[in-house]
CSV table of C-alpha atoms in Angstrom, one decimal:
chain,number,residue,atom,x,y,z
A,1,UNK,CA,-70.7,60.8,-127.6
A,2,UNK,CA,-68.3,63.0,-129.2
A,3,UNK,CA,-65.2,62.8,-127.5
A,4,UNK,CA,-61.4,61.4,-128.4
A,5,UNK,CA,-58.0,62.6,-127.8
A,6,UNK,CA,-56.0,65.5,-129.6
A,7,UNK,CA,-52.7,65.8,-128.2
A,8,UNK,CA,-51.4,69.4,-127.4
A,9,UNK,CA,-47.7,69.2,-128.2
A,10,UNK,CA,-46.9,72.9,-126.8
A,11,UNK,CA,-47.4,75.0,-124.3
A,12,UNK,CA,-46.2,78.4,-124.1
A,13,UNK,CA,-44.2,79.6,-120.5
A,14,UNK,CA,-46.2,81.6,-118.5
A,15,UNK,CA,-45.5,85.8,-119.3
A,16,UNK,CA,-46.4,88.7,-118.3
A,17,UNK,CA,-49.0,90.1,-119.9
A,18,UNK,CA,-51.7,92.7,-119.9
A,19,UNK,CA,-54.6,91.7,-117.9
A,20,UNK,CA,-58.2,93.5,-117.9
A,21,UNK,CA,-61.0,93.6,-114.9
A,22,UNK,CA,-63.0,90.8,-114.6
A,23,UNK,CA,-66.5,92.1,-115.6
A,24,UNK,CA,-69.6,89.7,-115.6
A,25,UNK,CA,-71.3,91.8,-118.4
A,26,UNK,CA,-68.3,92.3,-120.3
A,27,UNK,CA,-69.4,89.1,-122.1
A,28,UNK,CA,-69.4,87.6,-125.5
A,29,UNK,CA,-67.4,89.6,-127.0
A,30,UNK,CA,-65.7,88.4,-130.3
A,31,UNK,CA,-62.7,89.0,-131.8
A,32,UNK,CA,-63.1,89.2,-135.3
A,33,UNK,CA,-60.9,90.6,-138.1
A,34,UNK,CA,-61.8,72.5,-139.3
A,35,UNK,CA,-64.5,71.1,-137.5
A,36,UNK,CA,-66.1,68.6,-140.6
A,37,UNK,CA,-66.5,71.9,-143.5
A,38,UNK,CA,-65.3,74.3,-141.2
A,39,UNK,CA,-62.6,76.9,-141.4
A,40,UNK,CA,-59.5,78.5,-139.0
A,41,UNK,CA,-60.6,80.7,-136.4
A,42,UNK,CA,-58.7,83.7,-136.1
A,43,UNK,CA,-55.9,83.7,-133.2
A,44,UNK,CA,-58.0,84.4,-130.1
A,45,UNK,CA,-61.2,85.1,-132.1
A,46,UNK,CA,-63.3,83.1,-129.4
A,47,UNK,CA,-61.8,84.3,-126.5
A,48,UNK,CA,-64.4,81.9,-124.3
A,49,UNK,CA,-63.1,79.1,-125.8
A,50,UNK,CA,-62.0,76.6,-123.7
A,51,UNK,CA,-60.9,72.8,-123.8
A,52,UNK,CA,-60.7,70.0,-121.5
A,53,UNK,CA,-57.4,68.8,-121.0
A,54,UNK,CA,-56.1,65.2,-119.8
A,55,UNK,CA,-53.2,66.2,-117.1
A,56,UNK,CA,-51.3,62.6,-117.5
A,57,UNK,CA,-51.4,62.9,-121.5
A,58,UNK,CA,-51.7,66.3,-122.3
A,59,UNK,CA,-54.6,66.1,-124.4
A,60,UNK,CA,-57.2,67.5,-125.3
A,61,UNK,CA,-61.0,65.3,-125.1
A,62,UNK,CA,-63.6,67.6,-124.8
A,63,UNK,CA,-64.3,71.2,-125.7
A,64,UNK,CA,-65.8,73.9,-122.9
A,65,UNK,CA,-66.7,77.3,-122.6
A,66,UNK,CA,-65.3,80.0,-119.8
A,67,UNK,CA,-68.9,81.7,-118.4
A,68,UNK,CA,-67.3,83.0,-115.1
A,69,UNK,CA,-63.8,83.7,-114.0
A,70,UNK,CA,-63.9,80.5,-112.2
A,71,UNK,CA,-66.5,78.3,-114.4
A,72,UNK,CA,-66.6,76.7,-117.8
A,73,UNK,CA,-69.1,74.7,-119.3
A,74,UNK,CA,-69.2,71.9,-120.8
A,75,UNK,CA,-71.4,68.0,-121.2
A,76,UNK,CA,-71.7,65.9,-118.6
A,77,UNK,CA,-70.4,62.8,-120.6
A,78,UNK,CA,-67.2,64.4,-120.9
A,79,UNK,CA,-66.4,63.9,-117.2
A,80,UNK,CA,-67.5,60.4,-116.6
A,81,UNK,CA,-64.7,58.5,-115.3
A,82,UNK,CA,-62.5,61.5,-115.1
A,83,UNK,CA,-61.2,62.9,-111.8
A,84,UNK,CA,-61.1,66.8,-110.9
A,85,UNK,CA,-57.0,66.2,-110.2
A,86,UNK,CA,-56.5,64.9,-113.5
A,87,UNK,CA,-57.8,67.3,-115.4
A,88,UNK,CA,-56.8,70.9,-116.9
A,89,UNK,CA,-58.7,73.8,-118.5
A,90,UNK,CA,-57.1,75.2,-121.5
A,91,UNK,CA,-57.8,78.7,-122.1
A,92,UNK,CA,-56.6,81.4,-124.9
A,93,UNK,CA,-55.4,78.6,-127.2
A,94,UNK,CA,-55.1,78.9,-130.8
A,95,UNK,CA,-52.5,76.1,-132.0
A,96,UNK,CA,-52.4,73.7,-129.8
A,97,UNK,CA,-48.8,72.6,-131.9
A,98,UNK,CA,-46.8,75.2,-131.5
A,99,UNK,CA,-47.9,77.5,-128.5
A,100,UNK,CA,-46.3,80.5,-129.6
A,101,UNK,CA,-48.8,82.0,-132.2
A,102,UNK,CA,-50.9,83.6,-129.0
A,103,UNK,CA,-49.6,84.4,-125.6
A,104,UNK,CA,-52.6,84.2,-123.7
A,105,UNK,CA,-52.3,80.1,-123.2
A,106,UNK,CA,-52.7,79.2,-120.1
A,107,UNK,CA,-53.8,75.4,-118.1
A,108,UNK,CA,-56.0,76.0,-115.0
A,109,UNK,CA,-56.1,73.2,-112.6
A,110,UNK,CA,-59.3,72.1,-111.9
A,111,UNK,CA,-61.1,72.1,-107.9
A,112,UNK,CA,-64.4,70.7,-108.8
A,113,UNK,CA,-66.8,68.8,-110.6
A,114,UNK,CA,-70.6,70.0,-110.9
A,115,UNK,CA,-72.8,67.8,-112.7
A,116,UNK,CA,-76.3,67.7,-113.6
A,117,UNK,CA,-78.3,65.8,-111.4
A,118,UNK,CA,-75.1,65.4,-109.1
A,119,UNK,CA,-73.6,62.4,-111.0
A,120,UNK,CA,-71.0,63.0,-113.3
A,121,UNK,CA,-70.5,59.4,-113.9
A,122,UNK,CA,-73.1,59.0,-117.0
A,123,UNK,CA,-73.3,58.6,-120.1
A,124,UNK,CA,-76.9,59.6,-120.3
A,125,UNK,CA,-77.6,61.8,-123.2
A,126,UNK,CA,-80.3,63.8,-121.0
A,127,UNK,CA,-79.3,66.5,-119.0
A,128,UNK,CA,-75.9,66.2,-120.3
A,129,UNK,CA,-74.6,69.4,-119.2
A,130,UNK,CA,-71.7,70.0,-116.0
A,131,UNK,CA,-69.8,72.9,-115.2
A,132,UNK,CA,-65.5,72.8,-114.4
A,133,UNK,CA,-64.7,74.8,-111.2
A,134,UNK,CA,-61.2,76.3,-111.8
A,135,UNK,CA,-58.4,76.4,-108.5
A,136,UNK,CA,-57.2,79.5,-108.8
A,137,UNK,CA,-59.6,82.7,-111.1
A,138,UNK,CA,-59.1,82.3,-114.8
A,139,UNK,CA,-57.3,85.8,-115.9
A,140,UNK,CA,-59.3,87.8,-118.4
A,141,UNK,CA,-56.9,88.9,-120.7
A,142,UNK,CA,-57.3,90.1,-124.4
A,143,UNK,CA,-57.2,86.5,-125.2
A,144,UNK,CA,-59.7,85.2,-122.9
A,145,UNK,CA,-62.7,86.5,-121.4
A,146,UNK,CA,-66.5,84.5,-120.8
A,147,UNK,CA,-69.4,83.9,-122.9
A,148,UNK,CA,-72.7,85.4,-122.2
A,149,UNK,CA,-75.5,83.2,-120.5
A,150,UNK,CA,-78.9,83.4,-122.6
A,151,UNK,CA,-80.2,84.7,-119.5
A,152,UNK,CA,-82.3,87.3,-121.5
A,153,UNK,CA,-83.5,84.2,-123.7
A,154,UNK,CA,-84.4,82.0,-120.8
A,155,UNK,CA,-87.4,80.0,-122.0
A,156,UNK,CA,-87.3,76.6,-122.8
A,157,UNK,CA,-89.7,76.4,-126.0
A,158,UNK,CA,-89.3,73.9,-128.0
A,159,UNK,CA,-88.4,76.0,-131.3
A,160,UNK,CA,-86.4,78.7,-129.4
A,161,UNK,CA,-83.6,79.7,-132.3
A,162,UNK,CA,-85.0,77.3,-134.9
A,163,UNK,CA,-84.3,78.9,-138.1
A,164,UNK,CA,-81.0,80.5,-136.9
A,165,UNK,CA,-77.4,80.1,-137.6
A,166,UNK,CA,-75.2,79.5,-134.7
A,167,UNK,CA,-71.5,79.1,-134.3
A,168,UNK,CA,-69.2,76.1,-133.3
A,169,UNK,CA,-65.9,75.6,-132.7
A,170,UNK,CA,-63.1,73.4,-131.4
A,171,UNK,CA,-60.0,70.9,-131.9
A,172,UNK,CA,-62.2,67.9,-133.1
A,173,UNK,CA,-61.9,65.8,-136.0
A,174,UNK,CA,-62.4,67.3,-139.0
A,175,UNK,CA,-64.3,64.3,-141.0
A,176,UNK,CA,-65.5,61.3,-139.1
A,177,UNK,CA,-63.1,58.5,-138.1
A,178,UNK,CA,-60.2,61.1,-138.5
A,179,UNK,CA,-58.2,62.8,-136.8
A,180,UNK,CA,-58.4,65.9,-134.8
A,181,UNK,CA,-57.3,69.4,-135.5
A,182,UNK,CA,-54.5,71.5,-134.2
A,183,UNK,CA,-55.5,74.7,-134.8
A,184,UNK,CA,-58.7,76.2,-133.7
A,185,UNK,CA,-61.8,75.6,-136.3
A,186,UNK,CA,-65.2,76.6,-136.3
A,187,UNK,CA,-68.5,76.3,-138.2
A,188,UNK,CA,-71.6,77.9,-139.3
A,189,UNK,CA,-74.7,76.0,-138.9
A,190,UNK,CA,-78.1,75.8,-139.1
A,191,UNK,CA,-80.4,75.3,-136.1
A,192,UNK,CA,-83.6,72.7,-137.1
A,193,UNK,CA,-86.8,72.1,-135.4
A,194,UNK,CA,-87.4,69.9,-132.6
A,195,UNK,CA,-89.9,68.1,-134.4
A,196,UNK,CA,-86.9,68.0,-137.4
A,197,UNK,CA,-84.7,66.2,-135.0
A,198,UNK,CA,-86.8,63.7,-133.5
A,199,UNK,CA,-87.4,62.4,-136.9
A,200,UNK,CA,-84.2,61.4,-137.1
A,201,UNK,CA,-83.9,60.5,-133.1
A,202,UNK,CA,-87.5,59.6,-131.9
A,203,UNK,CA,-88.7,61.0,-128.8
A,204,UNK,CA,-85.3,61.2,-126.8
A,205,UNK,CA,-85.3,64.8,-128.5
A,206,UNK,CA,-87.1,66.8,-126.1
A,207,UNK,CA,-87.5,70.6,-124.8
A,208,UNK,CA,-84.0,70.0,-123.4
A,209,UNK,CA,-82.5,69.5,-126.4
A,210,UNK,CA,-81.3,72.0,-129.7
A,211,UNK,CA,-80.1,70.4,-132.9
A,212,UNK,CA,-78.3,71.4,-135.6
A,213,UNK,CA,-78.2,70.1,-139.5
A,214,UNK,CA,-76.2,71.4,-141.8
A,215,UNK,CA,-74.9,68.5,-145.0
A,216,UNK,CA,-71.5,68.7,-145.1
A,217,UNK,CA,-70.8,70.7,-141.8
A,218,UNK,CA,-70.8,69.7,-138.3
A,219,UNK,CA,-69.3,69.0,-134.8
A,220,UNK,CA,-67.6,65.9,-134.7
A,221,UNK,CA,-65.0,63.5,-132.5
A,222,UNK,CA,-63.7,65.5,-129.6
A,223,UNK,CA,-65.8,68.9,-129.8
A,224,UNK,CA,-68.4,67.6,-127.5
A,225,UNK,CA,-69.0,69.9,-124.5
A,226,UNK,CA,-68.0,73.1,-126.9
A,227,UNK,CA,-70.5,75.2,-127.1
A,228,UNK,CA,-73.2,76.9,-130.2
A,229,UNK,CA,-72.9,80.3,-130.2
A,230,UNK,CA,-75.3,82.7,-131.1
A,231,UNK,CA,-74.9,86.1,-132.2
A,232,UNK,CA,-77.7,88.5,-130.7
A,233,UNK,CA,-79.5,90.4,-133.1
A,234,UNK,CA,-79.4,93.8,-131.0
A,235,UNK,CA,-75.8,93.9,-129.8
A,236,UNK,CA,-73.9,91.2,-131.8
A,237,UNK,CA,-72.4,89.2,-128.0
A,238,UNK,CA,-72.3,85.8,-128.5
A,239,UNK,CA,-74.4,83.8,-126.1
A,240,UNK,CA,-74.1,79.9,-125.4
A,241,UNK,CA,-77.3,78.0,-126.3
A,242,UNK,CA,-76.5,74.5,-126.6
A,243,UNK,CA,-73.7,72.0,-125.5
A,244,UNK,CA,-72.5,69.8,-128.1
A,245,UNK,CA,-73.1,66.0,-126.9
A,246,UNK,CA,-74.0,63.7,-129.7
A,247,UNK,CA,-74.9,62.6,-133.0
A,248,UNK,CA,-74.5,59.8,-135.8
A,249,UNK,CA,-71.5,60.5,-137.7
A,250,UNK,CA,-70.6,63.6,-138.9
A,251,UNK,CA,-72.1,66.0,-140.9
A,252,UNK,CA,-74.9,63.7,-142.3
A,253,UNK,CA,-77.3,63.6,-139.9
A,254,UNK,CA,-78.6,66.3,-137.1
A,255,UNK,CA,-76.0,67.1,-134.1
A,256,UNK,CA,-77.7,67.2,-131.2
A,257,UNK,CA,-76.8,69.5,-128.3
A,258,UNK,CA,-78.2,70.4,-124.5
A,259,UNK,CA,-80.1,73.2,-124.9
A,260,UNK,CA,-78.7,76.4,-122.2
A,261,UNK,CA,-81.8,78.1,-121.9
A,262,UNK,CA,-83.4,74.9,-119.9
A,263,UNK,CA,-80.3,74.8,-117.5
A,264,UNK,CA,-79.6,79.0,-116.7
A,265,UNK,CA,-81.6,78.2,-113.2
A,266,UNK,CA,-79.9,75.2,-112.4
A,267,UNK,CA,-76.0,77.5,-113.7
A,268,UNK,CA,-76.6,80.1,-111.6
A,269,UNK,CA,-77.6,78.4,-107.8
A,270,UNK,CA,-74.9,75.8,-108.6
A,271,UNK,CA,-72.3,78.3,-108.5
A,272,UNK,CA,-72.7,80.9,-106.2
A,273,UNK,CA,-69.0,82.1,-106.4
A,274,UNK,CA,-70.0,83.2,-109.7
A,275,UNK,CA,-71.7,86.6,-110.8
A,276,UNK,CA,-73.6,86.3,-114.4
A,277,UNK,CA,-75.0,89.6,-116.1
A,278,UNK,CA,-78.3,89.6,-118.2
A,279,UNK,CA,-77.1,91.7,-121.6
């Protein structure tokens, strides 16, 4: 499992600032202009990007991604052991060291647990998937807004996006065995076969599962529940397809992730305060 502590050393005072309508197809919007061989991300440039936050320590262990303006997802593993009072969401962060280089930070508290299978107490690396369910509505903002669900891509075939490039990012070490990242990195990499990745795993790989391999580039230590993003090819939102949740070392051998198209179903009737648009 991917997931270790990155401490947050600032952040900002709550302002006043501009906020836009919630809108459930307003999705997946990025704003464009060190994950192991990755780079920066622009201040904001993921606006869905989200991260687990430890309320005792301040720090952060897992990544997430805002899909609602009350859920984020994320993997299951991340929560076992944890308890909904002790942790935050972090939304609209860039630099988790200073806090003033955006001014859309902000640290939801968090009602609820929802967990595949019901049990968030697992470290079972199938059906590692769980949703966050904020107290109060997360603020859309310039700086934060959700993710789209794949809902238009909601087949579970073994191969779906094998062949494509998807998108990572997060706080997470940026080599394995070091130490996390302040500021905000993501990655480029290359989704492999099913087939590809059970050579490496066996047959824990199933139709569940996506996996990424790309020498030299990867998710590592603390970016588990972030999310790979794909760009559609008609209208250029970026859609959540996998979960990060595991892998041997980093950036040598495939990073596997829990594929989103096998779990839209399960999303949607597990939170029906929620409203999700297929775009």
């Amino acid at each position: 499992m991917r997931s270790r502590l990155c401490q947050i050393q600032a952040i900002p005072p709550t302002t006043t600032i501009p906020t836009v309508p919630y809108d459930p197809c307003n999705c997946g919007v990025r704003k464009t202009s060190r994950i192991v061989g990755g780079t920066a991300a622009g201040v904001n440039e993921f606006p869905f990007q989200a991260a687990l936050v430890s309320n005792t320590t301040r720090s952060i262990f897992c990544g997430a991604e805002i899909i609602s303006n009350r859920r984020a997802l994320t993997a299951r593993h991340c929560l076992a052991g944890q308890s909904p009072s002790l942790v935050g969401l972090l939304v609209g962060d860039s630099d988790t060291s200073t806090g003033s280089d955006t001014p859309y930070t902000s640290l939801y508290l968090i009602q609820a647990f929802t967990c595949f299978g019901g049990n968030c107490n697992t470290n079972d690396q199938a059906n590692d998937i769980a949703m966050v369910l904020t107290v109060n509505q997360i603020q859309m903002n310039p700086g934060v807004n959700i993710i789209c669900l794949p809902i238009k891509y909601n087949t579970n075939t073994a191969n779906q996006f094998a062949g494509t490039k998807v998108v990572a990012a997060g706080w997470g070490d940026t080599e394995f065995g070091g130490i996390g990242s302040n500021t905000l990195q993501k990655v480029t990499l290359d989704v492999i076969t099913t087939a590809q990745c059970q050579s490496r795993y066996g047959n824990s790989i199933t139709v569940n599962h996506i996996c990424t391999s790309t020498f030299g580039r990867d998710t590592c230590q603390r970016d588990s529940g972030t999310s790979l993003m794909y760009t559609g090819t008609d209208n250029g939102r970026m859609y959540t397809v996998g979960v990060v949740s595991f892998g041997v070392e980093c950036g040598t051998n495939p990073s596997v992730s829990t594929r989103v198209t096998s779990y839209v179903n399960w999303i949607r009737s597990n939170s029906p305060e929620s409203s999700y648009c297929s775009v």
